[in-house]
Amino acid sequence: MKAKELRQIAPETLKVKVEELRAQIEQMRFGSAKGSEKNVKKLSMVRHELARCLTVLHESRLSPSRVEGSTLSNVEGLTILTEHENNSHSSTK
């Protein structure tokens, strides 16, 4: 599934999907170690799917303003840092 499709799924459902994917990865790893799993590329695909799910879950935990306005908060953080640097330099003179 694409990340766009995953964002439409409820976080509880995504948590279940994450656990299923982790179990599937574990089975595939043991299968490839025993030699019974032949499709090694499928393991890579499942890992990418797990990463997408975890990314979407993490995004859902962030506040919407932080996700949408990340550039603005970075600029504000730089402004605060600059003011702090100015105060620390002026107090040392």
JSON list of C-alpha atoms in Angstrom, two decimals:
[
{"chain": "A", "resi": 1, "resn": "MET", "atom": "CA", "xyz": [0.00, 0.00, 0.00]},
{"chain": "A", "resi": 2, "resn": "LYS", "atom": "CA", "xyz": [1.07, 3.54, -0.63]},
{"chain": "A", "resi": 3, "resn": "ALA", "atom": "CA", "xyz": [1.56, 5.98, 2.24]},
{"chain": "A", "resi": 4, "resn": "LYS", "atom": "CA", "xyz": [-1.39, 8.02, 1.00]},
{"chain": "A", "resi": 5, "resn": "GLU", "atom": "CA", "xyz": [-3.65, 4.97, 1.38]},
{"chain": "A", "resi": 6, "resn": "LEU", "atom": "CA", "xyz": [-2.19, 4.14, 4.78]},
{"chain": "A", "resi": 7, "resn": "ARG", "atom": "CA", "xyz": [-3.00, 7.62, 6.10]},
{"chain": "A", "resi": 8, "resn": "GLN", "atom": "CA", "xyz": [-6.69, 6.89, 5.59]},
{"chain": "A", "resi": 9, "resn": "ILE", "atom": "CA", "xyz": [-6.55, 3.86, 7.91]},
{"chain": "A", "resi": 10, "resn": "ALA", "atom": "CA", "xyz": [-7.21, 4.24, 11.64]},
{"chain": "A", "resi": 11, "resn": "PRO", "atom": "CA", "xyz": [-4.08, 4.19, 13.85]},
{"chain": "A", "resi": 12, "resn": "GLU", "atom": "CA", "xyz": [-5.36, 1.14, 15.76]},
{"chain": "A", "resi": 13, "resn": "THR", "atom": "CA", "xyz": [-5.66, -0.79, 12.51]},
{"chain": "A", "resi": 14, "resn": "LEU", "atom": "CA", "xyz": [-2.17, 0.30, 11.51]},
{"chain": "A", "resi": 15, "resn": "LYS", "atom": "CA", "xyz": [-0.79, -0.99, 14.82]},
{"chain": "A", "resi": 16, "resn": "VAL", "atom": "CA", "xyz": [-2.30, -4.40, 14.07]},
{"chain": "A", "resi": 17, "resn": "LYS", "atom": "CA", "xyz": [-0.84, -4.29, 10.56]},
{"chain": "A", "resi": 18, "resn": "VAL", "atom": "CA", "xyz": [2.61, -3.43, 11.99]},
{"chain": "A", "resi": 19, "resn": "GLU", "atom": "CA", "xyz": [2.48, -6.47, 14.26]},
{"chain": "A", "resi": 20, "resn": "GLU", "atom": "CA", "xyz": [1.42, -8.69, 11.35]},
{"chain": "A", "resi": 21, "resn": "LEU", "atom": "CA", "xyz": [4.23, -7.38, 9.17]},
{"chain": "A", "resi": 22, "resn": "ARG", "atom": "CA", "xyz": [6.79, -7.91, 11.94]},
{"chain": "A", "resi": 23, "resn": "ALA", "atom": "CA", "xyz": [5.60, -11.51, 12.36]},
{"chain": "A", "resi": 24, "resn": "GLN", "atom": "CA", "xyz": [5.77, -12.03, 8.60]},
{"chain": "A", "resi": 25, "resn": "ILE", "atom": "CA", "xyz": [9.33, -10.65, 8.49]},
{"chain": "A", "resi": 26, "resn": "GLU", "atom": "CA", "xyz": [10.35, -12.96, 11.32]},
{"chain": "A", "resi": 27, "resn": "GLN", "atom": "CA", "xyz": [8.89, -15.98, 9.52]},
{"chain": "A", "resi": 28, "resn": "MET", "atom": "CA", "xyz": [10.59, -15.00, 6.27]},
{"chain": "A", "resi": 29, "resn": "ARG", "atom": "CA", "xyz": [13.95, -14.50, 7.96]},
{"chain": "A", "resi": 30, "resn": "PHE", "atom": "CA", "xyz": [13.80, -17.95, 9.52]},
{"chain": "A", "resi": 31, "resn": "GLY", "atom": "CA", "xyz": [12.56, -19.38, 6.23]},
{"chain": "A", "resi": 32, "resn": "SER", "atom": "CA", "xyz": [15.46, -17.90, 4.31]},
{"chain": "A", "resi": 33, "resn": "ALA", "atom": "CA", "xyz": [17.93, -19.12, 6.95]},
{"chain": "A", "resi": 34, "resn": "LYS", "atom": "CA", "xyz": [16.56, -22.67, 6.60]},
{"chain": "A", "resi": 35, "resn": "GLY", "atom": "CA", "xyz": [16.53, -22.37, 2.84]},
{"chain": "A", "resi": 36, "resn": "SER", "atom": "CA", "xyz": [12.79, -22.85, 2.44]},
{"chain": "A", "resi": 37, "resn": "GLU", "atom": "CA", "xyz": [12.14, -19.21, 1.47]},
{"chain": "A", "resi": 38, "resn": "LYS", "atom": "CA", "xyz": [13.22, -18.61, -2.12]},
{"chain": "A", "resi": 39, "resn": "ASN", "atom": "CA", "xyz": [11.84, -15.12, -2.73]},
{"chain": "A", "resi": 40, "resn": "VAL", "atom": "CA", "xyz": [14.38, -12.86, -1.02]},
{"chain": "A", "resi": 41, "resn": "LYS", "atom": "CA", "xyz": [13.03, -9.72, -2.70]},
{"chain": "A", "resi": 42, "resn": "LYS", "atom": "CA", "xyz": [9.69, -10.24, -0.96]},
{"chain": "A", "resi": 43, "resn": "LEU", "atom": "CA", "xyz": [11.44, -9.75, 2.40]},
{"chain": "A", "resi": 44, "resn": "SER", "atom": "CA", "xyz": [12.69, -6.37, 1.23]},
{"chain": "A", "resi": 45, "resn": "MET", "atom": "CA", "xyz": [9.21, -5.40, 0.04]},
{"chain": "A", "resi": 46, "resn": "VAL", "atom": "CA", "xyz": [7.66, -6.36, 3.39]},
{"chain": "A", "resi": 47, "resn": "ARG", "atom": "CA", "xyz": [10.28, -4.34, 5.25]},
{"chain": "A", "resi": 48, "resn": "HIS", "atom": "CA", "xyz": [9.49, -1.29, 3.15]},
{"chain": "A", "resi": 49, "resn": "GLU", "atom": "CA", "xyz": [5.79, -1.77, 3.86]},
{"chain": "A", "resi": 50, "resn": "LEU", "atom": "CA", "xyz": [6.56, -1.93, 7.59]},
{"chain": "A", "resi": 51, "resn": "ALA", "atom": "CA", "xyz": [8.60, 1.27, 7.34]},
{"chain": "A", "resi": 52, "resn": "ARG", "atom": "CA", "xyz": [5.72, 3.03, 5.57]},
{"chain": "A", "resi": 53, "resn": "CYS", "atom": "CA", "xyz": [3.27, 1.95, 8.26]},
{"chain": "A", "resi": 54, "resn": "LEU", "atom": "CA", "xyz": [5.58, 3.09, 11.06]},
{"chain": "A", "resi": 55, "resn": "THR", "atom": "CA", "xyz": [6.12, 6.43, 9.34]},
{"chain": "A", "resi": 56, "resn": "VAL", "atom": "CA", "xyz": [2.39, 7.04, 9.01]},
{"chain": "A", "resi": 57, "resn": "LEU", "atom": "CA", "xyz": [1.86, 6.06, 12.66]},
{"chain": "A", "resi": 58, "resn": "HIS", "atom": "CA", "xyz": [4.56, 8.49, 13.72]},
{"chain": "A", "resi": 59, "resn": "GLU", "atom": "CA", "xyz": [3.02, 11.25, 11.62]},
{"chain": "A", "resi": 60, "resn": "SER", "atom": "CA", "xyz": [-0.36, 10.64, 13.23]},
{"chain": "A", "resi": 61, "resn": "ARG", "atom": "CA", "xyz": [1.20, 11.15, 16.68]},
{"chain": "A", "resi": 62, "resn": "LEU", "atom": "CA", "xyz": [2.55, 14.57, 15.72]},
{"chain": "A", "resi": 63, "resn": "SER", "atom": "CA", "xyz": [0.29, 17.55, 16.04]},
{"chain": "A", "resi": 64, "resn": "PRO", "atom": "CA", "xyz": [-1.14, 18.75, 12.73]},
{"chain": "A", "resi": 65, "resn": "SER", "atom": "CA", "xyz": [0.35, 22.23, 13.13]},
{"chain": "A", "resi": 66, "resn": "ARG", "atom": "CA", "xyz": [3.81, 20.78, 13.56]},
{"chain": "A", "resi": 67, "resn": "VAL", "atom": "CA", "xyz": [3.55, 18.63, 10.44]},
{"chain": "A", "resi": 68, "resn": "GLU", "atom": "CA", "xyz": [2.10, 21.37, 8.24]},
{"chain": "A", "resi": 69, "resn": "GLY", "atom": "CA", "xyz": [4.13, 24.27, 9.61]},
{"chain": "A", "resi": 70, "resn": "SER", "atom": "CA", "xyz": [7.48, 22.64, 10.20]},
{"chain": "A", "resi": 71, "resn": "THR", "atom": "CA", "xyz": [9.27, 25.32, 8.20]},
{"chain": "A", "resi": 72, "resn": "LEU", "atom": "CA", "xyz": [7.71, 28.09, 10.28]},
{"chain": "A", "resi": 73, "resn": "SER", "atom": "CA", "xyz": [8.68, 26.48, 13.60]},
{"chain": "A", "resi": 74, "resn": "ASN", "atom": "CA", "xyz": [12.23, 26.01, 12.33]},
{"chain": "A", "resi": 75, "resn": "VAL", "atom": "CA", "xyz": [12.44, 29.68, 11.41]},
{"chain": "A", "resi": 76, "resn": "GLU", "atom": "CA", "xyz": [11.05, 30.70, 14.81]},
{"chain": "A", "resi": 77, "resn": "GLY", "atom": "CA", "xyz": [13.58, 28.42, 16.49]},
{"chain": "A", "resi": 78, "resn": "LEU", "atom": "CA", "xyz": [16.40, 30.10, 14.58]},
{"chain": "A", "resi": 79, "resn": "THR", "atom": "CA", "xyz": [15.11, 33.53, 15.57]},
{"chain": "A", "resi": 80, "resn": "ILE", "atom": "CA", "xyz": [15.06, 32.54, 19.24]},
{"chain": "A", "resi": 81, "resn": "LEU", "atom": "CA", "xyz": [18.53, 31.09, 18.93]},
{"chain": "A", "resi": 82, "resn": "THR", "atom": "CA", "xyz": [19.80, 34.26, 17.28]},
{"chain": "A", "resi": 83, "resn": "GLU", "atom": "CA", "xyz": [18.30, 36.45, 20.04]},
{"chain": "A", "resi": 84, "resn": "HIS", "atom": "CA", "xyz": [19.86, 34.20, 22.67]},
{"chain": "A", "resi": 85, "resn": "GLU", "atom": "CA", "xyz": [23.25, 34.40, 20.98]},
{"chain": "A", "resi": 86, "resn": "ASN", "atom": "CA", "xyz": [22.99, 38.19, 20.81]},
{"chain": "A", "resi": 87, "resn": "ASN", "atom": "CA", "xyz": [22.20, 38.41, 24.52]},
{"chain": "A", "resi": 88, "resn": "SER", "atom": "CA", "xyz": [25.03, 36.08, 25.50]},
{"chain": "A", "resi": 89, "resn": "HIS", "atom": "CA", "xyz": [27.55, 37.99, 23.37]},
{"chain": "A", "resi": 90, "resn": "SER", "atom": "CA", "xyz": [26.47, 41.40, 24.69]},
{"chain": "A", "resi": 91, "resn": "SER", "atom": "CA", "xyz": [26.64, 40.26, 28.32]},
{"chain": "A", "resi": 92, "resn": "THR", "atom": "CA", "xyz": [30.24, 39.09, 27.92]},
{"chain": "A", "resi": 93, "resn": "LYS", "atom": "CA", "xyz": [31.45, 42.55, 26.78]}
]
